[in-house]
Short mmCIF file of C-alpha atoms and ligand atoms in Angstrom, two decimals:
data_model
loop_
_atom_site.label_atom_id
_atom_site.label_comp_id
_atom_site.label_asym_id
_atom_site.label_seq_id
_atom_site.Cartn_x
_atom_site.Cartn_y
_atom_site.Cartn_z
CA MET A 1 11.60 17.04 -0.70
CA THR A 2 13.54 18.07 -3.83
CA LYS A 3 12.38 21.21 -5.61
CA THR A 4 11.39 20.86 -9.24
CA LEU A 5 12.45 23.39 -11.88
CA ALA A 6 10.57 25.89 -14.02
CA PRO A 7 10.14 24.61 -17.60
CA SER A 8 11.85 26.59 -20.37
CA GLU A 9 9.97 27.71 -23.50
CA ASP A 10 11.93 25.09 -25.47
CA PHE A 11 10.82 22.37 -23.08
CA LEU A 12 7.16 23.39 -23.36
CA GLN A 13 7.54 23.48 -27.14
CA SER A 14 8.79 19.88 -27.14
CA LEU A 15 5.74 18.79 -25.08
CA LYS A 16 3.42 20.57 -27.52
CA GLN A 17 5.06 18.83 -30.46
CA LEU A 18 4.75 15.48 -28.75
CA VAL A 19 0.98 15.71 -28.16
CA GLY A 20 0.02 17.68 -31.28
CA PRO A 21 -2.31 20.69 -31.58
CA SER A 22 -5.32 19.09 -29.85
CA GLY A 23 -3.18 17.72 -27.01
CA TRP A 24 -2.40 20.90 -25.11
CA GLN A 25 -3.97 24.11 -23.86
CA HIS A 26 -2.53 27.36 -22.65
CA PRO A 27 -3.67 28.11 -19.07
CA ASP A 28 -4.97 31.55 -20.14
CA ASP A 29 -7.54 29.77 -22.33
CA ALA A 30 -8.43 27.05 -19.86
CA ALA A 31 -9.43 28.65 -16.57
CA ARG A 32 -11.35 25.58 -15.39
CA TYR A 33 -8.12 23.69 -14.65
CA LEU A 34 -7.16 26.40 -12.18
CA ASP A 35 -10.45 26.43 -10.23
CA ASP A 36 -10.88 24.86 -6.82
CA PRO A 37 -14.42 23.47 -6.35
CA ARG A 38 -14.71 25.10 -2.94
CA GLY A 39 -13.29 28.40 -4.17
CA TYR A 40 -10.62 28.42 -1.44
CA VAL A 41 -7.60 28.76 -3.78
CA ARG A 42 -6.83 29.68 -7.38
CA GLY A 43 -4.21 27.71 -9.27
CA LYS A 44 -1.86 28.24 -12.21
CA ALA A 45 -0.03 26.00 -14.71
CA ALA A 46 2.95 26.25 -17.04
CA LEU A 47 0.95 24.27 -19.62
CA ILE A 48 -1.96 21.85 -19.71
CA VAL A 49 -1.17 18.67 -21.65
CA LEU A 50 -3.91 16.28 -22.71
CA PRO A 51 -2.33 13.04 -23.94
CA SER A 52 -4.48 10.61 -25.90
CA ASN A 53 -2.81 7.31 -25.00
CA VAL A 54 -0.54 5.67 -22.45
CA GLU A 55 2.53 5.91 -24.69
CA GLU A 56 2.13 9.69 -24.86
CA VAL A 57 1.75 9.84 -21.07
CA SER A 58 4.92 7.79 -20.73
CA GLU A 59 6.87 10.06 -23.10
CA ILE A 60 5.66 13.25 -21.33
CA VAL A 61 6.70 11.84 -17.95
CA ARG A 62 10.08 10.74 -19.33
CA LEU A 63 10.77 14.25 -20.66
CA CYS A 64 9.67 15.82 -17.37
CA ALA A 65 11.86 13.39 -15.39
CA GLN A 66 14.90 14.28 -17.52
CA SER A 67 14.41 18.02 -16.90
CA ARG A 68 13.04 17.78 -13.32
CA ILE A 69 9.70 19.37 -14.23
CA GLY A 70 6.76 18.81 -11.87
CA ILE A 71 3.56 17.14 -13.13
CA VAL A 72 0.14 17.51 -11.52
CA PRO A 73 -2.23 14.77 -12.76
CA TYR A 74 -5.76 16.02 -13.37
CA GLY A 75 -9.03 14.07 -13.58
CA GLY A 76 -12.34 15.90 -13.24
CA GLY A 77 -11.01 18.64 -10.97
CA THR A 78 -13.59 17.89 -8.23
CA GLY A 79 -11.04 17.02 -5.53
CA LEU A 80 -11.72 18.87 -2.28
CA VAL A 81 -8.17 19.13 -0.87
CA SER A 82 -6.49 21.00 -3.77
CA GLY A 83 -4.40 18.00 -4.86
CA GLN A 84 -5.12 18.86 -8.50
CA ILE A 85 -4.26 22.57 -8.11
CA VAL A 86 -0.80 23.94 -8.98
CA PRO A 87 -0.06 26.54 -6.30
CA GLU A 88 1.20 30.08 -6.98
CA ASN A 89 4.79 29.27 -5.93
CA ASP A 90 5.14 26.24 -8.23
CA HIS A 91 5.90 25.75 -11.95
CA ALA A 92 4.37 22.34 -12.67
CA ILE A 93 2.50 21.35 -15.79
CA ILE A 94 -1.01 19.88 -15.53
CA LEU A 95 -1.52 16.50 -17.19
CA SER A 96 -5.21 15.91 -17.83
CA LEU A 97 -6.42 12.37 -18.59
CA GLU A 98 -9.72 13.57 -20.08
CA ARG A 99 -8.95 12.46 -23.66
CA MET A 100 -8.24 8.94 -22.44
CA ASN A 101 -11.88 8.13 -21.82
CA ALA A 102 -12.51 4.83 -23.60
CA ILE A 103 -14.25 1.87 -22.01
CA ARG A 104 -11.81 -0.74 -23.27
CA SER A 105 -13.85 -3.84 -22.45
CA ILE A 106 -16.72 -5.22 -20.37
CA ASP A 107 -16.78 -8.86 -19.30
CA PRO A 108 -20.09 -9.57 -17.51
CA ASP A 109 -19.20 -13.25 -17.01
CA ASN A 110 -16.10 -12.23 -15.06
CA ASP A 111 -17.97 -9.31 -13.44
CA SER A 112 -15.25 -6.91 -14.56
CA MET A 113 -14.54 -4.06 -16.97
CA VAL A 114 -11.44 -2.22 -18.14
CA VAL A 115 -11.66 1.56 -18.49
CA GLU A 116 -9.27 4.39 -19.21
CA ALA A 117 -8.48 6.81 -16.42
CA GLY A 118 -10.31 9.72 -18.04
CA CYS A 119 -13.72 7.99 -18.06
CA ILE A 120 -16.31 10.01 -16.17
CA LEU A 121 -17.66 7.97 -13.26
CA MET A 122 -21.27 8.27 -14.43
CA ASP A 123 -20.36 6.92 -17.88
CA ILE A 124 -18.83 3.86 -16.21
CA GLN A 125 -21.96 3.34 -14.09
CA ASN A 126 -24.11 3.58 -17.24
CA ALA A 127 -21.92 1.18 -19.23
CA ALA A 128 -22.12 -1.36 -16.39
CA GLN A 129 -25.88 -0.92 -16.25
CA ASP A 130 -26.15 -1.56 -20.01
CA ALA A 131 -24.37 -4.87 -19.39
CA ASN A 132 -26.91 -5.67 -16.63
CA ARG A 133 -24.30 -5.12 -13.93
CA LEU A 134 -23.65 -2.53 -11.21
CA PHE A 135 -20.52 -0.44 -10.69
CA PRO A 136 -21.38 0.85 -7.22
CA LEU A 137 -19.00 3.78 -6.67
CA SER A 138 -21.34 6.76 -6.31
CA LEU A 139 -20.65 10.37 -5.26
CA ALA A 140 -22.44 13.67 -5.76
CA SER A 141 -19.67 14.68 -8.19
CA GLU A 142 -20.14 11.56 -10.35
CA GLY A 143 -21.15 13.59 -13.44
CA SER A 144 -17.70 15.27 -13.51
CA CYS A 145 -15.12 13.22 -11.59
CA ARG A 146 -13.06 10.66 -13.51
CA ILE A 147 -12.10 7.16 -12.48
CA GLY A 148 -8.36 7.97 -12.41
CA GLY A 149 -9.11 10.73 -9.89
CA ASN A 150 -11.44 8.42 -7.94
CA LEU A 151 -8.72 5.82 -7.61
CA ALA A 152 -5.97 8.35 -6.94
CA THR A 153 -8.03 9.68 -4.00
CA ASN A 154 -9.51 6.30 -3.02
CA ALA A 155 -12.93 7.97 -3.18
CA GLY A 156 -15.71 6.89 -0.84
CA GLY A 157 -19.22 8.17 -1.44
CA ILE A 158 -22.63 6.87 -0.51
CA GLN A 159 -22.38 3.10 -1.04
CA VAL A 160 -19.18 2.34 0.90
CA ILE A 161 -21.30 0.79 3.64
CA ARG A 162 -22.20 -2.05 1.26
CA TYR A 163 -19.55 -2.20 -1.47
CA GLY A 164 -16.47 -0.53 0.01
CA ASN A 165 -14.52 2.45 -1.33
CA ALA A 166 -12.72 2.84 -4.69
CA ARG A 167 -9.86 0.61 -3.48
CA ASP A 168 -12.28 -2.27 -2.89
CA LEU A 169 -13.72 -1.94 -6.38
CA CYS A 170 -10.48 -2.13 -8.33
CA LEU A 171 -8.89 -5.35 -9.61
CA GLY A 172 -5.91 -3.86 -11.41
CA ILE A 173 -4.15 -0.70 -12.55
CA GLU A 174 -2.20 0.48 -15.57
CA ALA A 175 0.05 3.39 -14.64
CA VAL A 176 3.01 5.43 -15.75
CA LEU A 177 5.69 5.54 -13.06
CA PRO A 178 7.81 8.64 -12.34
CA ASP A 179 10.62 7.61 -14.76
CA GLY A 180 8.14 7.07 -17.60
CA THR A 181 7.96 3.27 -17.29
CA ILE A 182 4.54 1.80 -18.09
CA TYR A 183 3.29 -0.63 -15.42
CA ASN A 184 0.71 -2.93 -16.97
CA GLY A 185 -1.19 -4.38 -14.01
CA LEU A 186 -4.67 -4.57 -15.57
CA SER A 187 -5.45 -7.84 -13.89
CA PRO A 188 -8.94 -9.34 -14.16
CA LEU A 189 -8.15 -11.55 -11.14
CA ARG A 190 -9.77 -11.51 -7.72
CA LYS A 191 -6.94 -13.51 -6.22
CA ASP A 192 -3.27 -12.78 -6.94
CA ASN A 193 -0.76 -13.07 -4.10
CA THR A 194 2.45 -12.51 -6.03
CA GLY A 195 4.26 -10.10 -3.75
CA TYR A 196 3.67 -6.41 -3.09
CA ASP A 197 0.42 -5.10 -4.53
CA LEU A 198 1.37 -2.05 -6.63
CA ARG A 199 -2.31 -1.43 -7.34
CA HIS A 200 -2.95 -0.64 -3.69
CA LEU A 201 0.17 1.51 -3.50
CA LEU A 202 -1.04 3.65 -6.40
CA ILE A 203 -4.65 3.82 -5.19
CA GLY A 204 -4.91 6.71 -2.72
CA SER A 205 -1.45 8.04 -3.63
CA GLU A 206 -3.02 11.24 -5.06
CA GLY A 207 -0.76 11.30 -8.10
CA THR A 208 2.45 11.38 -6.03
CA LEU A 209 3.74 7.95 -7.15
CA GLY A 210 2.59 7.76 -10.76
CA ILE A 211 -0.19 8.49 -13.22
CA ILE A 212 -3.03 6.00 -13.37
CA THR A 213 -3.91 5.56 -17.04
CA ALA A 214 -6.43 2.69 -16.90
CA ALA A 215 -8.11 0.39 -14.40
CA SER A 216 -9.73 -3.01 -14.22
CA LEU A 217 -12.91 -2.67 -12.13
CA LYS A 218 -15.18 -5.05 -10.23
CA LEU A 219 -18.82 -5.33 -11.23
CA PHE A 220 -21.73 -6.62 -9.15
CA PRO A 221 -25.18 -8.05 -9.87
CA LYS A 222 -27.66 -5.25 -10.49
CA PRO A 223 -30.25 -5.10 -7.66
CA GLN A 224 -33.73 -5.74 -9.05
CA SER A 225 -35.41 -3.23 -6.82
CA SER A 226 -34.61 -0.41 -4.42
CA SER A 227 -36.33 1.79 -1.88
CA THR A 228 -35.43 5.19 -0.40
CA ALA A 229 -36.61 6.50 2.96
CA PHE A 230 -36.11 9.85 4.70
CA CYS A 231 -36.45 9.47 8.45
CA ALA A 232 -36.62 12.02 11.26
CA LEU A 233 -34.62 11.04 14.35
CA PRO A 234 -34.27 12.28 17.93
CA SER A 235 -30.42 12.32 17.80
CA PRO A 236 -27.33 11.05 15.92
CA SER A 237 -27.03 8.22 18.46
CA HIS A 238 -30.49 7.06 17.40
CA ALA A 239 -29.15 7.01 13.84
CA ILE A 240 -26.61 4.36 14.79
CA SER A 241 -29.28 2.31 16.58
CA LEU A 242 -31.53 2.64 13.52
CA LEU A 243 -28.71 1.59 11.20
CA ASN A 244 -27.97 -1.48 13.30
CA PHE A 245 -31.68 -2.30 13.48
CA CYS A 246 -32.03 -2.08 9.69
CA ARG A 247 -28.91 -4.17 9.07
CA GLU A 248 -29.97 -6.84 11.53
CA ALA A 249 -33.34 -7.07 9.75
CA MET A 250 -32.18 -6.56 6.16
CA GLY A 251 -28.53 -7.58 6.08
CA ASP A 252 -26.32 -6.24 3.35
CA THR A 253 -29.22 -4.82 1.37
CA VAL A 254 -28.65 -1.51 3.24
CA SER A 255 -26.78 0.33 0.46
CA ALA A 256 -26.58 3.85 1.88
CA PHE A 257 -27.16 5.50 5.23
CA GLU A 258 -26.62 9.28 5.31
CA LEU A 259 -27.06 11.61 8.27
CA MET A 260 -28.31 15.19 7.90
CA CYS A 261 -29.35 17.93 10.34
CA SER A 262 -31.86 20.77 10.45
CA GLU A 263 -29.15 23.45 10.09
CA GLY A 264 -28.16 21.86 6.78
CA MET A 265 -31.78 21.65 5.65
CA ASP A 266 -32.14 25.37 6.43
CA VAL A 267 -29.08 26.29 4.33
CA LEU A 268 -30.46 24.10 1.54
CA ALA A 269 -33.91 25.72 1.71
CA GLN A 270 -32.32 29.17 1.53
CA HIS A 271 -30.33 28.44 -1.65
CA PHE A 272 -32.47 25.79 -3.33
CA PRO A 273 -36.01 26.85 -2.37
CA LYS A 274 -37.62 24.58 -4.98
CA GLU A 275 -36.41 21.41 -3.21
CA ARG A 276 -39.13 20.06 -0.89
CA HIS A 277 -38.29 19.34 2.75
CA PRO A 278 -40.28 16.20 3.63
CA PHE A 279 -41.06 17.37 7.18
CA ASN A 280 -41.38 21.16 6.94
CA GLY A 281 -38.61 21.83 9.42
CA GLU A 282 -40.20 20.02 12.38
CA TYR A 283 -37.27 17.85 13.42
CA SER A 284 -33.52 18.21 14.11
CA TRP A 285 -31.91 15.07 12.69
CA PHE A 286 -32.52 13.00 9.58
CA ALA A 287 -31.33 9.77 8.00
CA LEU A 288 -31.53 9.12 4.27
CA ILE A 289 -31.55 5.36 3.75
CA GLU A 290 -31.33 3.29 0.57
CA ILE A 291 -32.14 -0.41 0.42
CA ALA A 292 -31.56 -2.46 -2.73
CA GLY A 293 -32.18 -6.12 -3.52
CA SER A 294 -34.97 -8.43 -4.69
CA PRO A 295 -38.42 -7.10 -5.73
CA SER A 296 -40.05 -7.88 -2.36
CA ILE A 297 -37.56 -5.67 -0.55
CA GLU A 298 -39.70 -2.52 -0.53
CA GLU A 299 -42.48 -4.18 1.47
CA LYS A 300 -40.01 -5.59 3.95
CA PHE A 301 -38.33 -2.19 4.37
CA GLU A 302 -41.63 -0.52 5.20
CA THR A 303 -42.30 -3.16 7.88
CA VAL A 304 -38.81 -2.64 9.34
CA LEU A 305 -39.33 1.15 9.47
CA MET A 306 -42.67 0.61 11.23
CA GLU A 307 -40.98 -1.59 13.81
CA ALA A 308 -38.20 0.99 14.23
CA PHE A 309 -40.90 3.60 14.91
CA GLU A 310 -42.55 1.35 17.51
CA ASN A 311 -39.12 0.88 19.13
CA GLU A 312 -38.72 4.69 19.27
CA LEU A 313 -35.66 4.67 17.02
CA LEU A 314 -37.24 7.17 14.64
CA LEU A 315 -39.86 9.92 14.97
CA ASP A 316 -41.29 9.93 11.46
CA SER A 317 -40.47 8.64 7.99
CA VAL A 318 -41.39 9.04 4.35
CA VAL A 319 -40.71 6.33 1.79
CA ALA A 320 -40.37 7.29 -1.88
CA SER A 321 -43.12 5.75 -3.97
CA SER A 322 -41.48 6.38 -7.36
CA SER A 323 -38.00 6.82 -8.74
CA ALA A 324 -38.75 10.56 -9.20
CA GLN A 325 -39.50 10.81 -5.47
CA SER A 326 -36.38 8.86 -4.62
CA GLN A 327 -34.30 11.21 -6.77
CA ALA A 328 -35.90 14.22 -5.07
CA LEU A 329 -34.89 12.84 -1.66
CA TRP A 330 -31.35 12.16 -2.85
CA ARG A 331 -31.08 15.68 -4.29
CA LEU A 332 -31.44 17.02 -0.73
CA ARG A 333 -28.20 15.25 0.11
CA GLU A 334 -26.38 15.81 -3.16
CA LEU A 335 -26.99 19.57 -3.20
CA MET A 336 -25.54 19.99 0.28
CA ALA A 337 -22.00 20.78 -0.98
CA ASP A 338 -23.30 23.50 -3.33
CA ALA A 339 -25.59 24.88 -0.62
CA ASN A 340 -22.63 25.11 1.78
CA LYS A 341 -20.59 27.04 -0.76
CA LEU A 342 -23.47 29.42 -1.55
CA GLY A 343 -24.14 29.81 2.17
CA GLY A 344 -20.60 31.09 2.85
CA VAL A 345 -19.09 28.09 4.66
CA PHE A 346 -15.66 29.01 6.04
CA CYS A 347 -14.55 25.64 7.37
CA SER A 348 -15.32 22.12 6.08
CA SER A 349 -14.10 18.87 7.57
CA ASP A 350 -13.91 15.22 6.48
CA THR A 351 -13.69 13.34 9.76
CA SER A 352 -14.10 9.65 10.28
CA VAL A 353 -14.47 8.08 13.72
CA PRO A 354 -15.54 4.60 14.82
CA LYS A 355 -19.20 4.70 13.90
CA ASN A 356 -20.41 3.93 17.42
CA ARG A 357 -18.72 7.20 18.52
CA VAL A 358 -20.36 9.50 15.97
CA GLY A 359 -22.95 10.75 18.49
CA GLU A 360 -20.25 11.56 21.04
CA PHE A 361 -18.09 13.23 18.37
CA ILE A 362 -20.92 15.48 17.20
CA LYS A 363 -21.96 16.46 20.74
CA MET A 364 -18.45 17.35 21.93
CA THR A 365 -17.33 19.08 18.72
CA ASP A 366 -20.54 21.11 18.45
CA ALA A 367 -20.18 22.25 22.07
CA ALA A 368 -16.51 23.25 21.63
CA ILE A 369 -17.20 25.26 18.44
CA LEU A 370 -20.19 27.04 20.01
CA GLU A 371 -18.09 27.87 23.05
CA LEU A 372 -15.78 29.74 20.69
CA ASN A 373 -18.73 31.68 19.29
CA PRO A 374 -22.32 30.67 20.16
CA ASP A 375 -23.71 32.27 16.98
CA LEU A 376 -21.80 30.14 14.49
CA ILE A 377 -23.99 27.87 12.35
CA ILE A 378 -22.89 24.25 11.99
CA ASN A 379 -24.13 21.91 9.29
CA LYS A 380 -23.19 18.33 10.18
CA TYR A 381 -23.85 15.60 7.65
CA GLY A 382 -22.19 12.66 6.02
CA HIS A 383 -21.83 8.99 5.42
CA MET A 384 -23.01 7.91 8.86
CA GLY A 385 -22.82 4.23 7.99
CA ASP A 386 -19.04 4.62 7.63
CA GLY A 387 -18.59 6.96 10.62
CA ASN A 388 -17.61 9.67 8.07
CA LEU A 389 -18.88 13.15 8.90
CA HIS A 390 -18.53 16.56 7.30
CA PHE A 391 -18.69 19.49 9.71
CA ASN A 392 -19.40 22.71 7.81
CA VAL A 393 -19.21 25.93 9.77
CA PHE A 394 -20.81 29.25 8.72
CA PRO A 395 -20.66 32.82 10.10
CA PRO A 396 -23.53 33.97 12.33
CA LYS A 397 -26.82 34.71 10.55
CA GLY A 398 -26.75 37.90 8.49
CA ILE A 399 -22.94 38.15 8.31
CA GLY A 400 -21.12 37.37 5.04
CA LYS A 401 -18.10 35.07 4.93
CA ASP A 402 -15.53 37.73 3.89
CA GLU A 403 -16.80 40.23 6.45
CA PHE A 404 -16.70 37.60 9.19
CA MET A 405 -13.23 36.31 8.29
CA GLU A 406 -11.84 39.82 8.22
CA ALA A 407 -13.26 40.65 11.66
CA ASN A 408 -12.33 37.21 13.10
CA PRO A 409 -9.03 36.26 11.45
CA THR A 410 -8.24 33.31 13.74
CA THR A 411 -11.66 31.65 13.90
CA GLN A 412 -11.22 29.45 10.82
CA GLU A 413 -8.01 27.95 12.17
CA ASP A 414 -9.48 27.66 15.69
CA VAL A 415 -12.49 25.75 14.37
CA ARG A 416 -10.32 23.48 12.24
CA ARG A 417 -8.17 22.73 15.26
CA ILE A 418 -11.21 21.92 17.44
CA ILE A 419 -12.56 19.46 14.86
CA ASN A 420 -9.17 17.81 14.23
CA ASP A 421 -8.25 17.57 17.92
CA MET A 422 -11.59 15.96 18.74
CA THR A 423 -11.20 13.56 15.81
CA HIS A 424 -7.74 12.59 17.02
CA LYS A 425 -8.96 12.15 20.59
CA LEU A 426 -11.57 9.64 19.41
CA HIS A 427 -8.95 7.72 17.34
CA GLY A 428 -10.47 9.01 14.11
CA SER A 429 -8.98 10.21 10.82
CA ILE A 430 -8.67 13.86 9.71
CA SER A 431 -9.38 12.67 6.16
CA GLY A 432 -12.08 10.03 5.89
CA GLU A 433 -12.37 10.11 2.11
CA HIS A 434 -11.03 13.28 0.42
CA GLY A 435 -7.30 12.68 0.89
CA ILE A 436 -4.50 15.01 2.01
CA GLY A 437 -3.85 17.01 -1.15
CA ARG A 438 -2.23 20.36 -0.44
CA LEU A 439 -4.75 21.55 2.16
CA LYS A 440 -3.99 18.94 4.83
CA THR A 441 -0.22 18.41 4.60
CA ALA A 442 0.37 20.13 7.95
CA ASP A 443 -2.49 18.17 9.54
CA LEU A 444 -0.94 14.91 8.34
CA GLN A 445 2.34 15.83 10.00
CA ARG A 446 0.55 16.86 13.19
CA TYR A 447 -1.86 13.94 13.59
CA GLY A 448 -0.37 11.19 11.42
CA ASP A 449 1.54 8.21 12.75
CA PRO A 450 5.28 9.07 12.49
CA VAL A 451 6.27 5.55 11.47
CA LYS A 452 3.70 5.52 8.69
CA ILE A 453 4.83 8.96 7.47
CA ALA A 454 8.49 7.86 7.44
CA VAL A 455 7.67 4.73 5.41
CA MET A 456 5.51 6.77 3.03
CA LYS A 457 8.41 9.19 2.50
CA SER A 458 10.87 6.40 1.77
CA ILE A 459 8.46 4.86 -0.77
CA LYS A 460 8.12 8.29 -2.39
CA MET A 461 11.90 8.80 -2.46
CA GLY A 462 12.43 5.30 -3.87
CA LEU A 463 9.98 5.71 -6.74
CA ASP A 464 10.26 9.45 -7.37
CA PRO A 465 13.64 10.70 -6.09
CA ASP A 466 13.31 14.03 -7.95
CA ASN A 467 9.80 14.60 -6.60
CA ILE A 468 8.30 15.35 -10.02
CA MET A 469 4.97 13.59 -9.37
CA ASN A 470 2.48 16.04 -7.89
CA PRO A 471 5.09 17.94 -5.87
CA GLY A 472 3.63 19.48 -2.71
CA ALA A 473 0.72 17.04 -2.44
CA ILE A 474 0.62 14.80 0.68
CA PHE A 475 4.12 16.09 1.67
CA SER A 476 4.70 19.83 1.53
CA ASN A 477 7.72 21.00 -0.46
C1 LIG B 1 -20.14 18.02 -4.88
C2 LIG B 1 -19.01 17.10 -4.50
C3 LIG B 1 -19.28 15.95 -3.79
C4 LIG B 1 -18.24 15.07 -3.45
N1 LIG B 1 -18.55 13.94 -2.76
C5 LIG B 1 -17.56 13.08 -2.44
C6 LIG B 1 -17.86 11.88 -1.73
O1 LIG B 1 -18.99 11.61 -1.37
N2 LIG B 1 -16.83 11.04 -1.46
C7 LIG B 1 -15.54 11.30 -1.85
O2 LIG B 1 -14.63 10.49 -1.59
N3 LIG B 1 -15.24 12.45 -2.50
C8 LIG B 1 -16.20 13.33 -2.80
N4 LIG B 1 -15.90 14.49 -3.47
C9 LIG B 1 -14.50 14.77 -3.82
C10 LIG B 1 -14.09 14.35 -5.25
O3 LIG B 1 -15.18 14.26 -6.11
C11 LIG B 1 -13.33 13.03 -5.22
O4 LIG B 1 -12.13 13.20 -4.51
C12 LIG B 1 -13.00 12.47 -6.61
O5 LIG B 1 -12.55 11.14 -6.44
C13 LIG B 1 -11.95 13.26 -7.37
O6 LIG B 1 -11.94 12.83 -8.73
P1 LIG B 1 -11.49 13.81 -9.89
O7 LIG B 1 -11.46 13.03 -11.15
O8 LIG B 1 -12.30 15.04 -9.91
O9 LIG B 1 -9.98 14.11 -9.44
P2 LIG B 1 -9.20 15.48 -9.44
O10 LIG B 1 -9.88 16.48 -8.59
O11 LIG B 1 -8.89 15.90 -10.82
O12 LIG B 1 -7.85 15.01 -8.73
C14 LIG B 1 -7.86 14.59 -7.39
C15 LIG B 1 -6.46 14.09 -7.02
O13 LIG B 1 -6.13 12.93 -7.77
C16 LIG B 1 -4.99 13.14 -8.61
N5 LIG B 1 -5.28 12.48 -9.88
C17 LIG B 1 -6.32 12.73 -10.71
N6 LIG B 1 -6.30 11.87 -11.75
C18 LIG B 1 -5.22 11.08 -11.57
C19 LIG B 1 -4.66 10.00 -12.31
N7 LIG B 1 -5.21 9.56 -13.43
N8 LIG B 1 -3.53 9.42 -11.84
C20 LIG B 1 -2.94 9.84 -10.69
N9 LIG B 1 -3.44 10.86 -9.96
C21 LIG B 1 -4.56 11.46 -10.39
C22 LIG B 1 -4.85 14.64 -8.69
O14 LIG B 1 -3.51 15.03 -8.94
C23 LIG B 1 -5.34 15.07 -7.33
O15 LIG B 1 -4.32 14.93 -6.38
C24 LIG B 1 -16.91 15.39 -3.82
C25 LIG B 1 -16.65 16.56 -4.53
C26 LIG B 1 -17.67 17.41 -4.88
C27 LIG B 1 -17.34 18.65 -5.66
#
């Protein structure tokens, strides 16, 4: 891939003039753009530009294209594979969409809305709710991540099992292409077979093919009622049986099905002692289930859980009796990423496998990691309903992350390799939902399909021959 150039002072000055005084920040005054949520790397930037409309984005990109300056698009900065981080050896500018945060329109009769890329996901959910509709994309980072970032990473989250991932929720895209051209594809249509679908090319491209500036999104009827249950299970394989049982009885009303384990609950209890564990540490595996639909659904769900208990699919269950209780149960899941970080996790994965092989995947991967070092602590959790699991590995009890990594310099890579090899063996993906970013470029080359990679590279070369769009993401420089 072509190397981009370092911007001159004159070039940066012309960008500053273009966006005006409130449209840029010096990196020394804006540390948050350089932070990685997991704390693995620290970034830099030649300048942070904050355009306020699509024309400004277009002009910035045009100037960068003329001078071969790299651009790293930036949403909420919550990406977990460092796609939004400018590495030490690069000179790119950061282009943040945060000032482009208008909800342009809501059309409840067409079940659609048009939003700018810098809208925070939670604001979109709330706007849909105010129009008596549901925008179902939901992730623990929803208070900070922005829809442009969600689409650029094709984010998943907790309701994929029912509504699909970000790609499935998007009707159209407005984007600035690598030469500065504005593509206006903000279609409100559900059917449009007029050749290649540029929307789907841009979704999941992690900022390497263009900058998403706005999106047309699908809305759904708002469920009238919902119910949350936390169930204790004998094993992950029982989780799959329980999921199938619930779906057979309740159809598509199963909106979320998350797996958690006792090791994760222990890490959580250590760092968030105020959160209540529903079962006081008695069991090893748990499923957090959300059902949403008509008002009678809660009663039906309780009957189904009772039947599941009688069929020995679960050991115990608690059902939230208020929205406060439901939120408390969901917090156990949502705080897991923070608990991992505080607990000194040194390796985190984002595997997806066919969901009927999750039990096998966990058993074999666990055994292989513990063979490496039987004292390692492994927190396995994730979106079980999509076969998407996060393995998080910690040093043995009482040993800090830095101390452990220093004494065991190869363990992190060994553990990563075990998880990825097992994923590959089971025909899974090394990135279920987070993307490739800069952290997984080598893994993509190692495990990815060579034909797919070659086609991806030729698309990249065709649209962005000077490699100015997020250089080093997906394909290393
Ligand atoms: C606590 C926590 C929980 C999470 N849970 C989930 C989860 O359940 N499911 C999931 O999928 N992810 C999850 N994530 C990861 C992250 O939130 C998602 O990847 C999210 O979609 C990133 O959005 P963002 O706005 O923060 O993007 P950023 O981090 O700013 O950017 C991510 C990537 O998209 C590119 N990008 C950003 N905006 C644009 C744009 N407008 N146009 C083109 N490219 C752009 C960036 O260059 C970068 O490559 C979680 C993260 C955290 C911290």
